Short mmCIF file of C-alpha atoms in Angstrom, two decimals:
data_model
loop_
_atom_site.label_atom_id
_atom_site.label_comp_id
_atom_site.label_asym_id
_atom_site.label_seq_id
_atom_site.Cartn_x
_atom_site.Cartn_y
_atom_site.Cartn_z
CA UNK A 1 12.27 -10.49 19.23
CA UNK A 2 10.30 -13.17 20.37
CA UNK A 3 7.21 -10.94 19.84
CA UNK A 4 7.83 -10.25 16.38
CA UNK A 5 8.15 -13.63 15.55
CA UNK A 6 4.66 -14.32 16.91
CA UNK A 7 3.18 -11.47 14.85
CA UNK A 8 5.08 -12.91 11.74
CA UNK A 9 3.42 -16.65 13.11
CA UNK A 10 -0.14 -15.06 13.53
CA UNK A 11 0.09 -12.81 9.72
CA UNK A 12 1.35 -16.11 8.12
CA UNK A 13 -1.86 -18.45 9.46
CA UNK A 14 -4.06 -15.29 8.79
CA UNK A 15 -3.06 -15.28 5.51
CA UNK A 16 -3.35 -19.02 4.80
CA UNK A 17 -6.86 -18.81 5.75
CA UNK A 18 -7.58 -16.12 3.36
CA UNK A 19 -5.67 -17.52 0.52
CA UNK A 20 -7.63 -20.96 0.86
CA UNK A 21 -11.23 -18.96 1.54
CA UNK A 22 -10.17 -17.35 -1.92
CA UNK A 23 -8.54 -20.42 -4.25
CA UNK A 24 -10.69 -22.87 -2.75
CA UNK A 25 -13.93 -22.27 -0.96
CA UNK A 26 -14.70 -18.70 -3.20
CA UNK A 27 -14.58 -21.13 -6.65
CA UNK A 28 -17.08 -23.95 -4.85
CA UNK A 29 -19.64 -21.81 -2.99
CA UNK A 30 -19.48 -18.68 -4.99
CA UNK A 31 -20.80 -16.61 -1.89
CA UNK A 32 -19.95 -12.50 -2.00
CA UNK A 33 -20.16 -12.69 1.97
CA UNK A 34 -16.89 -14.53 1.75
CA UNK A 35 -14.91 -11.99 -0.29
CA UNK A 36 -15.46 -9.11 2.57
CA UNK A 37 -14.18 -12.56 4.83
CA UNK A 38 -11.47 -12.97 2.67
CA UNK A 39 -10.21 -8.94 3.02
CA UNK A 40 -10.68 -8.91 6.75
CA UNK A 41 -8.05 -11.52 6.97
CA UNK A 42 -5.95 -9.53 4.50
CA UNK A 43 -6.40 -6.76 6.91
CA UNK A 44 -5.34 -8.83 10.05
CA UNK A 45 -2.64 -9.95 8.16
CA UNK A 46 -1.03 -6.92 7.10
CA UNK A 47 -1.65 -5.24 10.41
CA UNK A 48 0.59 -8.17 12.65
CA UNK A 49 3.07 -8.04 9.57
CA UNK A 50 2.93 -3.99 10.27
CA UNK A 51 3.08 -4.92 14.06
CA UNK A 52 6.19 -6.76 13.68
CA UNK A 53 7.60 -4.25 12.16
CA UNK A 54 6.82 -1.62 14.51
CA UNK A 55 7.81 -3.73 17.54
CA UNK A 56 11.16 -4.99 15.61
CA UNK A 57 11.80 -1.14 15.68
CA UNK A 58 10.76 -0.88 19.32
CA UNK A 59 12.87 -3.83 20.30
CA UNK A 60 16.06 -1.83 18.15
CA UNK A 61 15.11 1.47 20.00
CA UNK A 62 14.51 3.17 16.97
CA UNK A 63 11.20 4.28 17.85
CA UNK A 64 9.85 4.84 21.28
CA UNK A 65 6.74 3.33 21.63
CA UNK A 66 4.32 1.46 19.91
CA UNK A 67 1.35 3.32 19.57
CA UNK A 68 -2.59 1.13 20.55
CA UNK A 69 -4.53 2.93 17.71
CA UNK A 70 -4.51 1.46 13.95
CA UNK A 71 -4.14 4.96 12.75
CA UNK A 72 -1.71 5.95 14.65
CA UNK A 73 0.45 2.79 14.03
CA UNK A 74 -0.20 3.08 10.34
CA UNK A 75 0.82 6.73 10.22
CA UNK A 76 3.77 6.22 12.39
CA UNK A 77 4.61 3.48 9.79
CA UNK A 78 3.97 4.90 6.77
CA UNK A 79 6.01 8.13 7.62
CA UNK A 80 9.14 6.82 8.97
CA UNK A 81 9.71 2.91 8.68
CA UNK A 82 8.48 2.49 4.94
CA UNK A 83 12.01 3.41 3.43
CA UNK A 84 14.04 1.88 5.60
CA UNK A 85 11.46 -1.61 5.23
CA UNK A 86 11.54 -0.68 1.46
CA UNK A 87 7.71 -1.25 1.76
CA UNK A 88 6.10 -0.14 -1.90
CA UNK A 89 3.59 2.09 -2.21
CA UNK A 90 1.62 -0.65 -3.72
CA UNK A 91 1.66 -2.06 -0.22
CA UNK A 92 0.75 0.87 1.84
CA UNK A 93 -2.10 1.03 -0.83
CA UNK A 94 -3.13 -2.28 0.25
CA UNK A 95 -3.26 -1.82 3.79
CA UNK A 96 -5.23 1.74 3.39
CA UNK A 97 -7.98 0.16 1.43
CA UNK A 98 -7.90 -2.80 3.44
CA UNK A 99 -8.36 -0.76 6.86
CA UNK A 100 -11.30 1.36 4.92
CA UNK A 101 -13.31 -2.11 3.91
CA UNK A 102 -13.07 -3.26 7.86
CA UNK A 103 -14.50 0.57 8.66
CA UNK A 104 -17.06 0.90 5.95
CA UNK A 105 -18.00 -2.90 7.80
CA UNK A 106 -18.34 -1.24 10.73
CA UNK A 107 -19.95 2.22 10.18
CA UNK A 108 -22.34 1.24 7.46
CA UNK A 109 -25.59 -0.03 8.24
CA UNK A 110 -26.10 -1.64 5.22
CA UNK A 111 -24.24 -4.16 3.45
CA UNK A 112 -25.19 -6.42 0.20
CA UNK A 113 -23.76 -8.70 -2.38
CA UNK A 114 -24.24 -7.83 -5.94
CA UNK A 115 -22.96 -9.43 -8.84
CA UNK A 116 -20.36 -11.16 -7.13
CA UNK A 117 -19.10 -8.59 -5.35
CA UNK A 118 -19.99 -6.97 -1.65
CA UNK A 119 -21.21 -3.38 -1.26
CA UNK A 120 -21.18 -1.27 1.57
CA UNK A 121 -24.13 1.68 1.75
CA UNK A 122 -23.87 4.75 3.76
CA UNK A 123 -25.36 8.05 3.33
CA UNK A 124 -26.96 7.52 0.16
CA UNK A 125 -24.40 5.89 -1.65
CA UNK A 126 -21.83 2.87 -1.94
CA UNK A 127 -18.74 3.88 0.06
CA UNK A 128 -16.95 0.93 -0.84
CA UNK A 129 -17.06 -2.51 -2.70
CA UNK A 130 -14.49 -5.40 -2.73
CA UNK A 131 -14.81 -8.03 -5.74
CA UNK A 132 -12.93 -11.34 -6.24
CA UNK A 133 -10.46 -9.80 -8.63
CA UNK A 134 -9.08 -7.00 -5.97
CA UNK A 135 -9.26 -9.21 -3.22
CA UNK A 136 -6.80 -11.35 -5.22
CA UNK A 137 -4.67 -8.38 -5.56
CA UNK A 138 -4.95 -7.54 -1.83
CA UNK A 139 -3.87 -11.29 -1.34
CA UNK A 140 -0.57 -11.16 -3.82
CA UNK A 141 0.35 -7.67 -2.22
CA UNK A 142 0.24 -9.39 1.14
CA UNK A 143 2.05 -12.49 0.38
CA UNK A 144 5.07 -10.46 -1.12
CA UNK A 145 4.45 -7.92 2.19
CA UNK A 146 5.48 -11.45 4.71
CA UNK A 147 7.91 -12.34 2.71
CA UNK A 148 9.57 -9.36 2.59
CA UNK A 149 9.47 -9.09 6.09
CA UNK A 150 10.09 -12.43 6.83
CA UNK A 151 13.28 -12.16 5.16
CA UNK A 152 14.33 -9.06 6.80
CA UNK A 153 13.83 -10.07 9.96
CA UNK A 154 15.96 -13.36 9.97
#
């Protein structure tokens, strides 16, 4: 249990650097760089929140092992432990497009700010873009995601 508190500890500071990077150095600086910042904090977030979860499980014996891959973690997560979290939709949503902004990062050679928002270019064509406004979302669907799970596990 002691490891799922960590995660919880490590998704809480996570997120506290992404909600200040969006309330309060966003507004001042105005810099599209720092809304992909912004979601790939979200995304470390919601994956240690997702890890607690998985390892809470692990520590109850419900499920067997944890798995190393994202993927496989997320699938394993989204097909059994959802329900029984009572994680919404909305949620899983979140952490989907979340995980696809880190990979579009990472696959896509090109990357660009336009009109305050951030664009990622592959194969002729924007795969993905993250503005202010959704990474606001991201950020309310992730503080309701902790808290959720931080009451849970208590």
């Amino acid at each position: 249990m002691e490891r799922v508190q960590r995660f919880i500890e490590e998704a809480k500071e996570t997120f506290k650097s992404a909600d200040h990077l969006t309330y309060m150095t966003y507004p001042m600086l105005r810099e599209p760089k720092l809304i992909y910042s912004i979601a790939e904090k979200l995304y470390v977030a919601n994956s240690r929140i997702m890890d607690a979860i998985l390892y809470h499980e692990h520590a109850q014996k419900t499920i067997s092992v944890v798995p190393v891959e994202f993927e496989t973690r997320f699938n394993l997560f989204k097909g059994e432990l959802t329900k029984k979290h009572k994680v919404s939709n909305e949620t899983i949503q979140t952490i989907s497009d979340l995980y696809e902004l880190v990979q579009a990062n990472r696959n896509c050679p090109i990357a660009f700010p336009k009109n305050e928002s951030y664009n990622f270019y592959c194969n002729n064509s924007i795969k993905k873009t993250i503005t202010i406004e959704l990474a606001k979302k991201y950020l309310n669907m992730t503080r309701q995601f902790i808290k959720q799970t931080e009451n849970t596990q208590k």
